């Protein structure tokens, strides 16, 4: 039953990432239907694929499960056909995307722990699971990945993954720790979106005036 | 004997991809001999490498076989030394490239079927095998991958891979099904090149006037 | 004892790559602390990760060893906090970077030989180990990878990897061959930096006047 809940949450996160990823790509460059759906799927499934390369857990889990493939393709198709109308739904989509980031960071880190990797490795893999798909998408549409240059995106994933890994080291394993860690990640991400917070820039560099 | 024929065809496709990939790179940006040969090899061998990551079939098959490495490097070197003269051969090179796309999509899908993957996975891997190398090349020379934005390139690969996988599901296995699927892919690709057909663009977006 | 020396050298190379990679990224585009440290780590650890994908030696060795992770993160952090002061140290950093390139090319090729791969494969993997991290970094900051377009970077790695692999084929294995091969790579790289040597450009193309 907990497994079913986790699966549903994971599929919701996958859908949110695909929708948001395809909309971001649509806004940034000119793409046909192949491009929009592909970039939605890459945003949704790319992080998990990188995770499974690093954990030597190939073939990638989401590649083997048709539900992930179908949900990701569906998100991309919806973005393709109704991209203009979805622009108004920016708020809800940001919330879904933050939920996806939180779930992917936590479940990615937990998968590493389950497979016997150390704490540092688990945290790194959690972050890569959360931010990897969007990074590949940004490279393909010729943008400097936003995770490297603006906003709080990697930081909440880092905190969320660290919380769940530290909890595991301290013996607190299970749904409560996972949900708590995801909630922390989600909260930091939403605060960052709302107040437009950035990670620190190098000493002496100018403040981020130009978007 | 059928195996030898398939190997020869696969090497021809590899050569065509390397030549075409290196010429595309040469046209797009300023490169030295290392860049031209590397990008030719990446175009020719990148799709198969992605295929083998997804199928957990590492080390990549083409990496282990010196014939693929030599043919790919040869295609890149020829492009480097005679790039200017080859521009006139655009027609034949397009035909060879379409042949390579067809072969890679069909043999990629069949490799997935042989290893016991499901039909959806086999189709996806077939497409990735066909378009993956050119996509990596385009990223390295800082272009939005053409497969995402213009022309019919992923669609014929998708159709070809689907035909051979459906034939396999229906019990029709073997050289006839494979050649038929590759012929369908090849025909769609050449029709697309000849009549400049594009995959659908998002509703409300402008027609592709500017190239 | 030889192993300890090799480990220390490898960590020095990792540190140099992280520092140089993060400084290159800082100069090229606007990044926050996450971006600078991430790009430093990718420059330092990316080549080894590609190596281990090609050698089917996942999870990547440097990912499993916290010392590599710590040294790479440290190099990125130092670049972040003192980037402006380090600009003056361009000379020493170039030397360290050439040392890293030499070590990575030679140890990458030797790892392939140790795992039973053929000479051509070992040379390719050695080059990929040396240049892979910087290539991923350049893609992420939206530059045509410098290894493809200017300077002598892949060529010294190719020569160094070839020397150590040929020595192994001829039965000369061990520290002397490895150090000799790394010294050859290092010397060619430093000569290239000092005299601004480039690999050949395509026949008929203009000389590289504009930087």
Coordinates of C-alpha atoms in Angstrom, one line a residue:
Chain A
X1 CA 0.0 0.0 0.0
X2 CA 2.8 2.4 0.8
X3 CA 4.4 1.1 -2.4
X4 CA 1.3 2.0 -4.4
X5 CA 1.3 5.5 -2.9
X6 CA 4.9 6.0 -3.7
X7 CA 4.3 4.8 -7.3
X8 CA 1.4 7.2 -7.7
X9 CA 3.5 10.1 -6.3
X10 CA 6.4 9.1 -8.6
X11 CA 4.2 9.1 -11.6
X12 CA 2.7 12.5 -10.7
X13 CA 6.3 13.8 -10.4
X14 CA 7.1 12.3 -13.8
X15 CA 4.0 13.9 -15.4
X16 CA 4.8 17.3 -13.9
X17 CA 8.4 17.2 -15.1
X18 CA 7.3 16.2 -18.6
X19 CA 4.7 18.9 -18.8
X20 CA 7.0 21.6 -17.4
X21 CA 10.0 20.4 -19.4
X22 CA 8.1 20.5 -22.7
X23 CA 6.6 23.9 -22.0
X24 CA 10.1 25.3 -21.2
X25 CA 11.4 23.9 -24.4
X26 CA 8.4 25.3 -26.4
X27 CA 9.1 28.7 -25.0
X28 CA 12.8 28.7 -25.7
X29 CA 13.1 27.5 -29.3
X30 CA 11.2 26.4 -32.4
X31 CA 10.4 22.7 -32.2
X32 CA 8.1 20.2 -34.0
X33 CA 6.0 17.6 -32.3
X34 CA 8.9 15.2 -32.1
X35 CA 11.1 17.8 -30.4
X36 CA 8.4 18.8 -27.8
X37 CA 7.5 15.3 -26.8
X38 CA 11.1 14.1 -26.8
X39 CA 12.2 17.0 -24.6
X40 CA 9.3 16.4 -22.2
X41 CA 10.3 12.7 -21.9
X42 CA 14.0 13.6 -21.5
X43 CA 13.1 16.1 -18.7
X44 CA 11.0 13.5 -16.9
X45 CA 13.2 10.4 -17.4
X46 CA 16.7 11.8 -17.8
X47 CA 17.5 12.2 -14.1
X48 CA 16.5 8.6 -13.4
X49 CA 18.6 7.4 -16.3
X50 CA 21.7 9.2 -15.0
X51 CA 21.0 7.8 -11.5
X52 CA 20.9 4.3 -12.8
X53 CA 24.2 4.8 -14.8
X54 CA 25.9 5.9 -11.6
X55 CA 24.4 3.1 -9.5
X56 CA 25.2 0.5 -12.2
X57 CA 21.5 -0.3 -12.2
X58 CA 21.1 -0.5 -16.0
X59 CA 18.8 -0.9 -17.9
X60 CA 17.2 2.3 -16.5
X61 CA 14.2 1.5 -14.3
X62 CA 11.9 4.1 -15.9
X63 CA 12.8 2.8 -19.4
X64 CA 11.6 -0.7 -18.4
X65 CA 8.3 0.4 -17.0
X66 CA 5.7 1.4 -19.7
X67 CA 3.8 3.5 -17.2
X68 CA 6.6 6.0 -16.8
X69 CA 7.1 6.1 -20.6
X70 CA 3.3 6.6 -21.2
X71 CA 2.9 9.3 -18.5
X72 CA 6.0 11.2 -19.7
X73 CA 4.9 11.0 -23.3
X74 CA 1.4 12.1 -22.3
X75 CA 2.8 15.2 -20.5
X76 CA 4.8 16.1 -23.6
X77 CA 1.8 15.7 -25.9
X78 CA -0.5 17.8 -23.6
X79 CA 2.1 20.6 -23.7
X80 CA 2.3 20.4 -27.5
X81 CA -1.4 20.6 -28.1
X82 CA -2.3 23.2 -25.4
X83 CA 0.9 25.0 -24.7
X84 CA -0.7 28.4 -25.2
X85 CA -3.5 27.8 -22.7
X86 CA -1.2 26.3 -20.2
X87 CA 0.9 29.4 -19.9
X88 CA -1.7 30.8 -17.5
X89 CA -1.3 27.8 -15.3
X90 CA 2.3 28.7 -14.4
X91 CA 1.6 28.7 -10.7
X92 CA 0.2 25.1 -10.4
X93 CA 2.8 23.8 -12.8
X94 CA 5.6 25.3 -10.6
X95 CA 4.1 23.6 -7.6
X96 CA 3.9 20.2 -9.4
X97 CA 7.5 20.7 -10.6
X98 CA 8.7 21.3 -7.1
X99 CA 6.8 18.2 -6.0
X100 CA 8.6 16.2 -8.7
X101 CA 12.0 17.6 -7.7
X102 CA 11.4 16.7 -4.1
X103 CA 10.2 13.2 -4.9
X104 CA 13.0 12.5 -7.3
X105 CA 15.7 13.8 -5.0
X106 CA 14.5 11.7 -2.1
X107 CA 13.7 8.5 -4.0
X108 CA 17.0 8.8 -5.9
X109 CA 18.9 9.0 -2.7
X110 CA 17.0 6.1 -1.1
X111 CA 17.7 3.9 -4.1
X112 CA 21.4 4.5 -3.6
X113 CA 21.1 3.7 0.1
X114 CA 19.2 0.5 -0.7
X115 CA 21.9 -0.6 -3.1
X116 CA 24.5 -0.2 -0.4
X117 CA 26.2 3.0 -1.5
X118 CA 27.7 5.4 1.0
X119 CA 26.1 8.6 2.3
X120 CA 28.0 11.0 0.1
X121 CA 27.2 8.9 -3.0
X122 CA 23.5 8.7 -2.0
X123 CA 23.3 12.5 -1.7
X124 CA 25.0 13.1 -5.0
X125 CA 22.8 10.6 -6.8
X126 CA 19.7 12.2 -5.2
X127 CA 20.6 15.6 -6.6
X128 CA 21.4 14.2 -10.0
X129 CA 18.1 12.4 -10.1
X130 CA 16.3 15.6 -9.4
X131 CA 18.2 18.0 -11.7
X132 CA 19.6 15.7 -14.4
X133 CA 16.6 15.7 -16.8
X134 CA 16.2 19.4 -16.9
X135 CA 19.9 19.8 -17.4
X136 CA 19.9 17.6 -20.5
X137 CA 16.9 19.4 -21.8
X138 CA 18.6 22.8 -21.4
X139 CA 21.7 21.5 -23.2
X140 CA 19.6 20.3 -26.1
X141 CA 17.8 23.6 -26.5
X142 CA 21.1 25.5 -26.3
X143 CA 20.7 27.2 -22.9
X144 CA 23.1 27.3 -20.0
X145 CA 21.3 24.9 -17.6
X146 CA 19.3 27.1 -15.2
X147 CA 20.4 24.8 -12.3
X148 CA 23.9 26.1 -12.8
X149 CA 23.2 29.8 -13.0
X150 CA 20.0 31.0 -11.3
X151 CA 17.3 30.3 -8.8
X152 CA 17.3 27.7 -6.0
X153 CA 17.0 24.4 -7.7
X154 CA 19.9 22.2 -6.8
X155 CA 20.1 23.5 -3.2
X156 CA 16.6 22.2 -2.1
X157 CA 17.4 18.9 -3.8
X158 CA 20.7 18.8 -1.9
X159 CA 19.0 19.5 1.4
X160 CA 16.2 17.0 0.8
X161 CA 18.6 14.2 -0.2
X162 CA 20.9 15.0 2.8
X163 CA 18.0 14.9 5.2
X164 CA 16.8 11.5 4.1
X165 CA 20.3 10.1 4.0
X166 CA 21.2 11.4 7.5
X167 CA 17.9 10.1 8.8
X168 CA 18.8 6.7 7.4
X169 CA 22.3 6.8 9.0
X170 CA 20.7 7.6 12.3
X171 CA 18.3 4.6 12.0
X172 CA 15.2 6.6 11.1
X173 CA 14.0 4.8 8.0
X174 CA 10.7 4.7 6.3
X175 CA 7.8 6.7 5.0
X176 CA 8.0 9.4 7.7
X177 CA 11.6 10.3 7.1
X178 CA 11.1 10.2 3.3
X179 CA 8.0 12.4 3.4
X180 CA 9.7 14.8 5.8
X181 CA 12.7 15.1 3.6
X182 CA 10.6 15.7 0.5
X183 CA 8.6 18.3 2.4
X184 CA 11.8 20.2 3.4
X185 CA 12.9 20.2 -0.2
X186 CA 9.5 21.3 -1.4
X187 CA 9.3 24.1 1.1
X188 CA 12.8 25.5 0.2
X189 CA 12.0 25.3 -3.5
X190 CA 8.7 27.1 -3.1
X191 CA 10.2 29.8 -0.9
X192 CA 12.9 30.3 -3.5
X193 CA 10.3 30.6 -6.3
X194 CA 8.2 33.0 -4.3
X195 CA 10.9 35.4 -3.2
X196 CA 13.1 34.9 -6.2
X197 CA 16.1 33.7 -4.1
X198 CA 19.4 32.9 -5.7
X199 CA 22.3 30.8 -4.6
X200 CA 25.4 32.9 -3.9
X201 CA 27.4 34.4 -6.8
X202 CA 31.2 34.6 -6.9
X203 CA 32.7 37.4 -4.8
X204 CA 33.0 40.6 -6.8
X205 CA 30.5 39.7 -9.5
X206 CA 27.7 42.0 -10.2
X207 CA 24.2 41.3 -8.9
X208 CA 21.8 39.5 -11.2
X209 CA 20.0 42.5 -12.7
X210 CA 19.5 41.2 -16.2
X211 CA 17.4 38.0 -16.3
Chain B
X1 CA 26.0 -15.4 -45.2
X2 CA 23.0 -13.3 -44.1
X3 CA 25.2 -12.2 -41.2
X4 CA 28.0 -11.1 -43.6
X5 CA 25.5 -9.2 -45.7
X6 CA 24.1 -7.5 -42.5
X7 CA 27.7 -6.6 -41.4
X8 CA 28.5 -5.1 -44.7
X9 CA 25.3 -3.1 -44.7
X10 CA 26.0 -1.9 -41.1
X11 CA 29.5 -0.8 -42.0
X12 CA 28.1 1.0 -45.1
X13 CA 25.7 2.8 -42.8
X14 CA 28.5 3.6 -40.3
X15 CA 30.6 5.1 -43.1
X16 CA 27.7 7.2 -44.4
X17 CA 27.0 8.5 -41.0
X18 CA 30.6 9.4 -40.3
X19 CA 31.0 11.1 -43.7
X20 CA 27.8 13.0 -43.4
X21 CA 28.3 13.9 -39.8
X22 CA 31.8 15.2 -40.4
X23 CA 30.6 17.3 -43.3
X24 CA 27.8 18.8 -41.3
X25 CA 30.2 19.7 -38.5
X26 CA 32.7 21.2 -41.0
X27 CA 29.9 23.4 -42.5
X28 CA 28.7 24.6 -39.1
X29 CA 31.8 25.7 -37.2
X30 CA 35.5 26.0 -37.3
X31 CA 37.2 22.7 -36.4
X32 CA 40.7 21.2 -36.7
X33 CA 41.4 17.6 -37.8
X34 CA 40.7 16.2 -34.3
X35 CA 37.3 17.9 -34.3
X36 CA 36.3 16.8 -37.7
X37 CA 37.3 13.1 -37.2
X38 CA 35.9 13.0 -33.7
X39 CA 32.6 14.4 -34.8
X40 CA 32.4 12.0 -37.7
X41 CA 33.1 9.1 -35.3
X42 CA 30.5 10.3 -32.8
X43 CA 27.9 10.7 -35.4
X44 CA 28.5 7.1 -36.6
X45 CA 29.0 5.4 -33.3
X46 CA 27.0 7.5 -30.8
X47 CA 23.6 6.0 -31.5
X48 CA 24.9 2.5 -30.9
X49 CA 26.6 3.5 -27.7
X50 CA 23.3 5.0 -26.4
X51 CA 21.5 1.9 -27.4
X52 CA 23.9 -0.3 -25.5
X53 CA 23.7 1.9 -22.3
X54 CA 19.9 1.5 -22.4
X55 CA 20.1 -2.2 -23.1
X56 CA 22.7 -2.8 -20.4
X57 CA 24.9 -4.2 -23.1
X58 CA 28.2 -2.5 -22.2
X59 CA 30.9 -2.2 -23.4
X60 CA 29.4 -0.8 -26.6
X61 CA 29.5 -3.3 -29.4
X62 CA 30.9 -0.8 -32.0
X63 CA 33.6 0.2 -29.5
X64 CA 34.8 -3.4 -29.3
X65 CA 34.9 -4.0 -33.1
X66 CA 37.9 -2.4 -34.8
X67 CA 36.1 -2.5 -38.1
X68 CA 33.5 0.0 -37.0
X69 CA 36.2 2.2 -35.5
X70 CA 38.3 2.1 -38.6
X71 CA 35.3 2.7 -41.0
X72 CA 34.1 5.6 -38.9
X73 CA 37.5 7.2 -38.6
X74 CA 38.0 6.8 -42.4
X75 CA 34.7 8.6 -43.1
X76 CA 35.8 11.5 -40.9
X77 CA 39.2 11.7 -42.5
X78 CA 37.8 11.7 -46.1
X79 CA 35.5 14.5 -45.1
X80 CA 38.4 16.4 -43.6
X81 CA 40.6 16.2 -46.7
X82 CA 38.0 16.5 -49.4
X83 CA 35.2 18.4 -47.7
X84 CA 35.0 21.1 -50.4
X85 CA 34.8 18.6 -53.3
X86 CA 32.2 16.5 -51.5
X87 CA 29.7 19.4 -51.3
X88 CA 28.7 18.6 -54.8
X89 CA 27.8 15.0 -53.8
X90 CA 25.1 16.1 -51.5
X91 CA 22.5 13.9 -53.2
X92 CA 24.4 10.6 -52.9
X93 CA 25.4 11.4 -49.4
X94 CA 21.8 12.1 -48.4
X95 CA 20.8 8.7 -49.9
X96 CA 23.6 6.9 -47.9
X97 CA 22.6 8.8 -44.8
X98 CA 19.0 7.6 -45.2
X99 CA 20.2 4.1 -45.7
X100 CA 22.2 4.4 -42.4
X101 CA 19.2 5.7 -40.6
X102 CA 17.1 2.8 -41.8
X103 CA 19.7 0.2 -40.9
X104 CA 20.4 1.6 -37.5
X105 CA 16.7 2.0 -36.5
X106 CA 15.9 -1.6 -37.6
X107 CA 19.0 -3.3 -36.2
X108 CA 18.8 -1.3 -33.0
X109 CA 15.2 -2.4 -32.4
X110 CA 16.0 -6.0 -33.3
X111 CA 18.9 -6.1 -30.8
X112 CA 16.5 -5.0 -28.1
X113 CA 14.0 -7.7 -29.1
X114 CA 16.8 -10.3 -29.1
X115 CA 17.8 -9.4 -25.6
X116 CA 14.2 -9.9 -24.4
X117 CA 13.0 -6.3 -24.1
X118 CA 9.3 -5.4 -24.7
X119 CA 8.0 -3.8 -27.9
X120 CA 7.8 -0.2 -26.6
X121 CA 11.4 -0.5 -25.4
X122 CA 12.5 -2.0 -28.7
X123 CA 10.9 0.8 -30.7
X124 CA 12.5 3.5 -28.5
X125 CA 15.9 2.0 -28.7
X126 CA 15.6 1.6 -32.5
X127 CA 14.9 5.4 -32.8
X128 CA 17.7 6.3 -30.4
X129 CA 20.1 4.1 -32.3
X130 CA 19.2 6.0 -35.5
X131 CA 19.2 9.5 -34.3
X132 CA 21.4 9.5 -31.2
X133 CA 24.8 10.0 -32.9
X134 CA 23.6 13.1 -34.9
X135 CA 22.1 14.5 -31.8
X136 CA 25.3 14.4 -29.8
X137 CA 27.2 15.9 -32.8
X138 CA 24.7 18.8 -33.0
X139 CA 25.1 19.5 -29.2
X140 CA 28.8 19.6 -29.5
X141 CA 28.8 22.1 -32.4
X142 CA 26.2 24.2 -30.6
X143 CA 23.1 23.6 -32.7
X144 CA 19.6 22.7 -31.6
X145 CA 19.5 19.1 -32.8
X146 CA 17.9 19.1 -36.2
X147 CA 16.0 15.9 -35.3
X148 CA 14.0 18.0 -32.7
X149 CA 13.2 20.9 -34.9
X150 CA 12.9 20.3 -38.6
X151 CA 12.5 17.7 -41.4
X152 CA 11.4 14.1 -41.1
X153 CA 14.2 12.3 -39.4
X154 CA 12.9 10.7 -36.2
X155 CA 9.5 9.9 -37.8
X156 CA 10.9 7.4 -40.4
X157 CA 13.1 5.8 -37.8
X158 CA 10.0 5.5 -35.6
X159 CA 8.0 3.9 -38.4
X160 CA 10.8 1.5 -39.4
X161 CA 11.4 0.4 -35.8
X162 CA 7.7 -0.1 -35.2
X163 CA 7.2 -2.2 -38.4
X164 CA 10.0 -4.6 -37.5
X165 CA 8.9 -4.9 -33.9
X166 CA 5.2 -5.5 -34.8
X167 CA 6.3 -8.0 -37.4
X168 CA 8.2 -9.8 -34.7
X169 CA 5.3 -9.8 -32.3
X170 CA 3.1 -11.3 -35.1
X171 CA 5.7 -14.0 -35.7
X172 CA 7.3 -12.7 -38.9
X173 CA 10.9 -12.7 -38.1
X174 CA 13.9 -12.7 -40.3
X175 CA 15.6 -11.0 -43.2
X176 CA 12.4 -10.2 -45.1
X177 CA 10.8 -8.3 -42.2
X178 CA 14.0 -6.5 -41.5
X179 CA 14.6 -5.4 -45.1
X180 CA 10.9 -4.4 -45.5
X181 CA 11.0 -2.3 -42.4
X182 CA 14.3 -0.6 -43.5
X183 CA 12.8 0.0 -46.9
X184 CA 9.7 1.7 -45.4
X185 CA 12.0 3.9 -43.2
X186 CA 14.2 4.7 -46.2
X187 CA 11.2 5.6 -48.4
X188 CA 9.7 8.0 -45.9
X189 CA 13.0 9.7 -45.3
X190 CA 13.7 10.2 -49.0
X191 CA 10.1 11.5 -49.6
X192 CA 10.7 13.9 -46.7
X193 CA 14.0 15.1 -48.1
X194 CA 12.6 15.5 -51.6
X195 CA 9.4 17.3 -50.8
X196 CA 10.9 19.1 -47.7
X197 CA 8.2 17.7 -45.4
X198 CA 8.2 18.6 -41.7
X199 CA 6.7 17.0 -38.7
X200 CA 3.8 19.0 -37.3
X201 CA 4.5 22.2 -35.4
X202 CA 2.6 23.4 -32.3
X203 CA -0.9 24.8 -32.9
X204 CA -0.7 28.6 -33.5
X205 CA 3.0 28.7 -34.3
X206 CA 4.2 30.3 -37.5
X207 CA 5.1 28.3 -40.5
X208 CA 8.8 27.6 -41.0
X209 CA 9.7 30.4 -43.4
X210 CA 13.2 31.1 -42.2
X211 CA 15.5 28.1 -42.6
Chain C
X1 CA 54.2 2.4 -2.3
X2 CA 54.0 2.8 -6.1
X3 CA 50.3 2.7 -5.6
X4 CA 50.3 5.5 -3.1
X5 CA 52.4 7.6 -5.4
X6 CA 50.0 7.0 -8.2
X7 CA 47.1 7.8 -6.0
X8 CA 48.7 11.1 -4.9
X9 CA 49.5 12.0 -8.5
X10 CA 45.9 11.1 -9.6
X11 CA 44.5 13.3 -6.8
X12 CA 46.8 16.2 -7.9
X13 CA 45.5 15.8 -11.4
X14 CA 41.9 15.8 -10.2
X15 CA 42.5 18.9 -8.2
X16 CA 44.1 20.7 -11.1
X17 CA 41.3 19.8 -13.5
X18 CA 38.6 20.9 -11.0
X19 CA 40.4 24.3 -10.4
X20 CA 41.1 24.9 -14.0
X21 CA 37.6 23.7 -15.1
X22 CA 35.8 25.9 -12.6
X23 CA 38.0 29.0 -13.6
X24 CA 37.2 28.4 -17.2
X25 CA 33.5 28.2 -16.5
X26 CA 33.6 31.3 -14.3
X27 CA 35.2 33.3 -17.1
X28 CA 32.8 32.1 -19.8
X29 CA 29.4 32.7 -18.2
X30 CA 27.5 33.8 -15.2
X31 CA 27.2 31.1 -12.6
X32 CA 26.3 30.7 -8.9
X33 CA 28.2 28.7 -6.4
X34 CA 26.3 25.5 -7.4
X35 CA 27.3 26.0 -11.0
X36 CA 31.0 26.8 -10.3
X37 CA 31.5 23.8 -8.0
X38 CA 29.5 21.4 -10.2
X39 CA 31.4 22.4 -13.3
X40 CA 34.7 22.0 -11.5
X41 CA 33.7 18.5 -10.4
X42 CA 32.4 17.6 -13.8
X43 CA 35.7 18.7 -15.4
X44 CA 37.7 16.6 -12.9
X45 CA 35.5 13.5 -12.8
X46 CA 33.7 13.4 -16.1
X47 CA 36.5 11.8 -18.1
X48 CA 36.8 8.9 -15.6
X49 CA 33.0 8.4 -15.7
X50 CA 33.0 8.2 -19.5
X51 CA 36.0 5.8 -19.3
X52 CA 34.1 3.5 -16.9
X53 CA 30.9 3.5 -19.1
X54 CA 33.0 2.4 -22.1
X55 CA 34.9 -0.2 -20.0
X56 CA 31.6 -1.5 -18.4
X57 CA 33.2 -0.7 -15.1
X58 CA 30.3 1.0 -13.4
X59 CA 29.7 2.5 -10.9
X60 CA 32.4 5.0 -11.8
X61 CA 35.5 4.5 -9.7
X62 CA 35.9 8.2 -8.8
X63 CA 32.3 8.3 -7.7
X64 CA 32.9 5.5 -5.2
X65 CA 36.0 7.1 -3.7
X66 CA 35.2 10.0 -1.4
X67 CA 38.8 11.4 -1.8
X68 CA 38.2 12.1 -5.4
X69 CA 34.9 13.7 -4.7
X70 CA 36.3 15.9 -1.9
X71 CA 39.4 17.0 -3.8
X72 CA 37.3 17.9 -6.9
X73 CA 34.7 19.8 -4.8
X74 CA 37.6 21.6 -3.0
X75 CA 39.1 22.7 -6.3
X76 CA 35.7 24.1 -7.4
X77 CA 35.2 25.9 -4.1
X78 CA 38.7 27.5 -4.2
X79 CA 38.0 28.7 -7.7
X80 CA 34.6 30.2 -6.5
X81 CA 36.1 32.1 -3.6
X82 CA 39.3 33.3 -5.1
X83 CA 38.7 33.3 -8.9
X84 CA 39.8 36.9 -9.3
X85 CA 43.1 36.4 -7.6
X86 CA 43.8 33.1 -9.4
X87 CA 43.8 34.7 -12.8
X88 CA 47.4 35.8 -12.2
X89 CA 48.3 32.2 -11.6
X90 CA 47.5 31.2 -15.2
X91 CA 51.0 29.8 -15.8
X92 CA 51.1 27.3 -12.8
X93 CA 47.5 26.3 -13.4
X94 CA 48.3 25.5 -17.1
X95 CA 51.2 23.3 -15.9
X96 CA 49.0 21.5 -13.4
X97 CA 46.3 21.0 -16.0
X98 CA 48.8 19.5 -18.4
X99 CA 50.0 17.2 -15.7
X100 CA 46.3 16.1 -15.1
X101 CA 45.8 15.5 -18.8
X102 CA 49.0 13.3 -18.9
X103 CA 48.1 11.3 -15.9
X104 CA 44.5 10.7 -16.9
X105 CA 45.4 9.7 -20.5
X106 CA 48.0 7.2 -19.3
X107 CA 46.0 5.8 -16.3
X108 CA 42.8 5.6 -18.4
X109 CA 44.6 3.6 -21.1
X110 CA 46.3 1.3 -18.5
X111 CA 42.9 0.6 -16.9
X112 CA 41.6 -0.6 -20.3
X113 CA 44.7 -2.8 -20.8
X114 CA 44.3 -4.2 -17.3
X115 CA 40.6 -5.1 -18.0
X116 CA 41.7 -7.0 -21.2
X117 CA 40.7 -4.5 -23.9
X118 CA 42.6 -4.3 -27.2
X119 CA 45.2 -1.6 -28.0
X120 CA 42.9 0.5 -30.1
X121 CA 40.3 0.5 -27.4
X122 CA 42.8 1.3 -24.7
X123 CA 44.1 4.3 -26.7
X124 CA 40.6 5.7 -27.3
X125 CA 39.7 5.3 -23.7
X126 CA 42.9 7.0 -22.6
X127 CA 42.1 10.0 -24.7
X128 CA 38.4 10.1 -23.6
X129 CA 39.6 10.0 -19.9
X130 CA 41.8 13.0 -20.5
X131 CA 39.5 15.2 -22.6
X132 CA 36.0 14.0 -21.6
X133 CA 35.5 16.1 -18.5
X134 CA 36.4 19.4 -20.2
X135 CA 34.2 18.5 -23.1
X136 CA 31.1 18.1 -20.9
X137 CA 32.0 21.3 -19.2
X138 CA 32.2 23.2 -22.5
X139 CA 28.9 21.8 -23.6
X140 CA 27.2 22.9 -20.4
X141 CA 28.5 26.5 -20.7
X142 CA 27.5 26.6 -24.4
X143 CA 30.9 26.6 -26.0
X144 CA 32.2 24.5 -28.9
X145 CA 34.6 22.2 -26.9
X146 CA 38.0 23.6 -27.3
X147 CA 39.4 20.2 -27.8
X148 CA 37.6 20.0 -31.1
X149 CA 38.6 23.4 -32.5
X150 CA 41.9 24.8 -31.2
X151 CA 45.1 24.1 -29.5
X152 CA 46.9 20.9 -29.0
X153 CA 44.9 19.0 -26.4
X154 CA 43.7 15.7 -27.8
X155 CA 46.9 15.1 -29.7
X156 CA 49.2 14.9 -26.6
X157 CA 46.7 12.7 -24.9
X158 CA 46.6 10.5 -28.0
X159 CA 50.4 10.3 -28.1
X160 CA 50.7 9.6 -24.4
X161 CA 48.1 6.8 -24.5
X162 CA 49.6 5.3 -27.6
X163 CA 53.1 5.3 -26.0
X164 CA 52.0 3.4 -22.9
X165 CA 49.8 1.0 -24.9
X166 CA 52.6 0.2 -27.4
X167 CA 55.1 -0.2 -24.5
X168 CA 52.7 -2.7 -22.9
X169 CA 52.3 -4.7 -26.2
X170 CA 56.1 -4.9 -26.4
X171 CA 56.2 -6.2 -22.9
X172 CA 57.5 -3.0 -21.2
X173 CA 55.0 -2.7 -18.3
X174 CA 55.3 -0.7 -15.1
X175 CA 56.1 2.6 -13.6
X176 CA 58.9 3.6 -16.0
X177 CA 56.7 3.1 -19.1
X178 CA 53.8 5.0 -17.5
X179 CA 56.0 7.9 -16.4
X180 CA 57.7 8.1 -19.7
X181 CA 54.4 8.2 -21.6
X182 CA 53.0 10.8 -19.3
X183 CA 56.2 12.9 -19.7
X184 CA 55.8 12.7 -23.5
X185 CA 52.2 13.8 -23.3
X186 CA 53.1 16.6 -20.8
X187 CA 56.0 17.9 -23.0
X188 CA 53.9 18.0 -26.2
X189 CA 51.1 19.8 -24.3
X190 CA 53.5 22.4 -22.9
X191 CA 55.2 23.0 -26.2
X192 CA 51.7 23.5 -27.7
X193 CA 50.7 26.0 -25.0
X194 CA 54.0 27.9 -25.3
X195 CA 54.2 28.2 -29.0
X196 CA 50.5 28.3 -29.6
X197 CA 50.5 25.3 -31.9
X198 CA 47.3 24.1 -33.5
X199 CA 46.3 20.8 -35.0
X200 CA 45.8 21.0 -38.8
X201 CA 42.7 22.7 -40.1
X202 CA 40.8 21.5 -43.2
X203 CA 42.5 22.2 -46.6
X204 CA 41.4 25.6 -48.0
X205 CA 40.2 27.0 -44.7
X206 CA 41.5 30.3 -43.4
X207 CA 44.2 30.5 -40.8
X208 CA 43.0 31.0 -37.2
X209 CA 43.5 34.8 -36.9
X210 CA 40.5 35.5 -34.7
X211 CA 40.7 33.9 -31.3

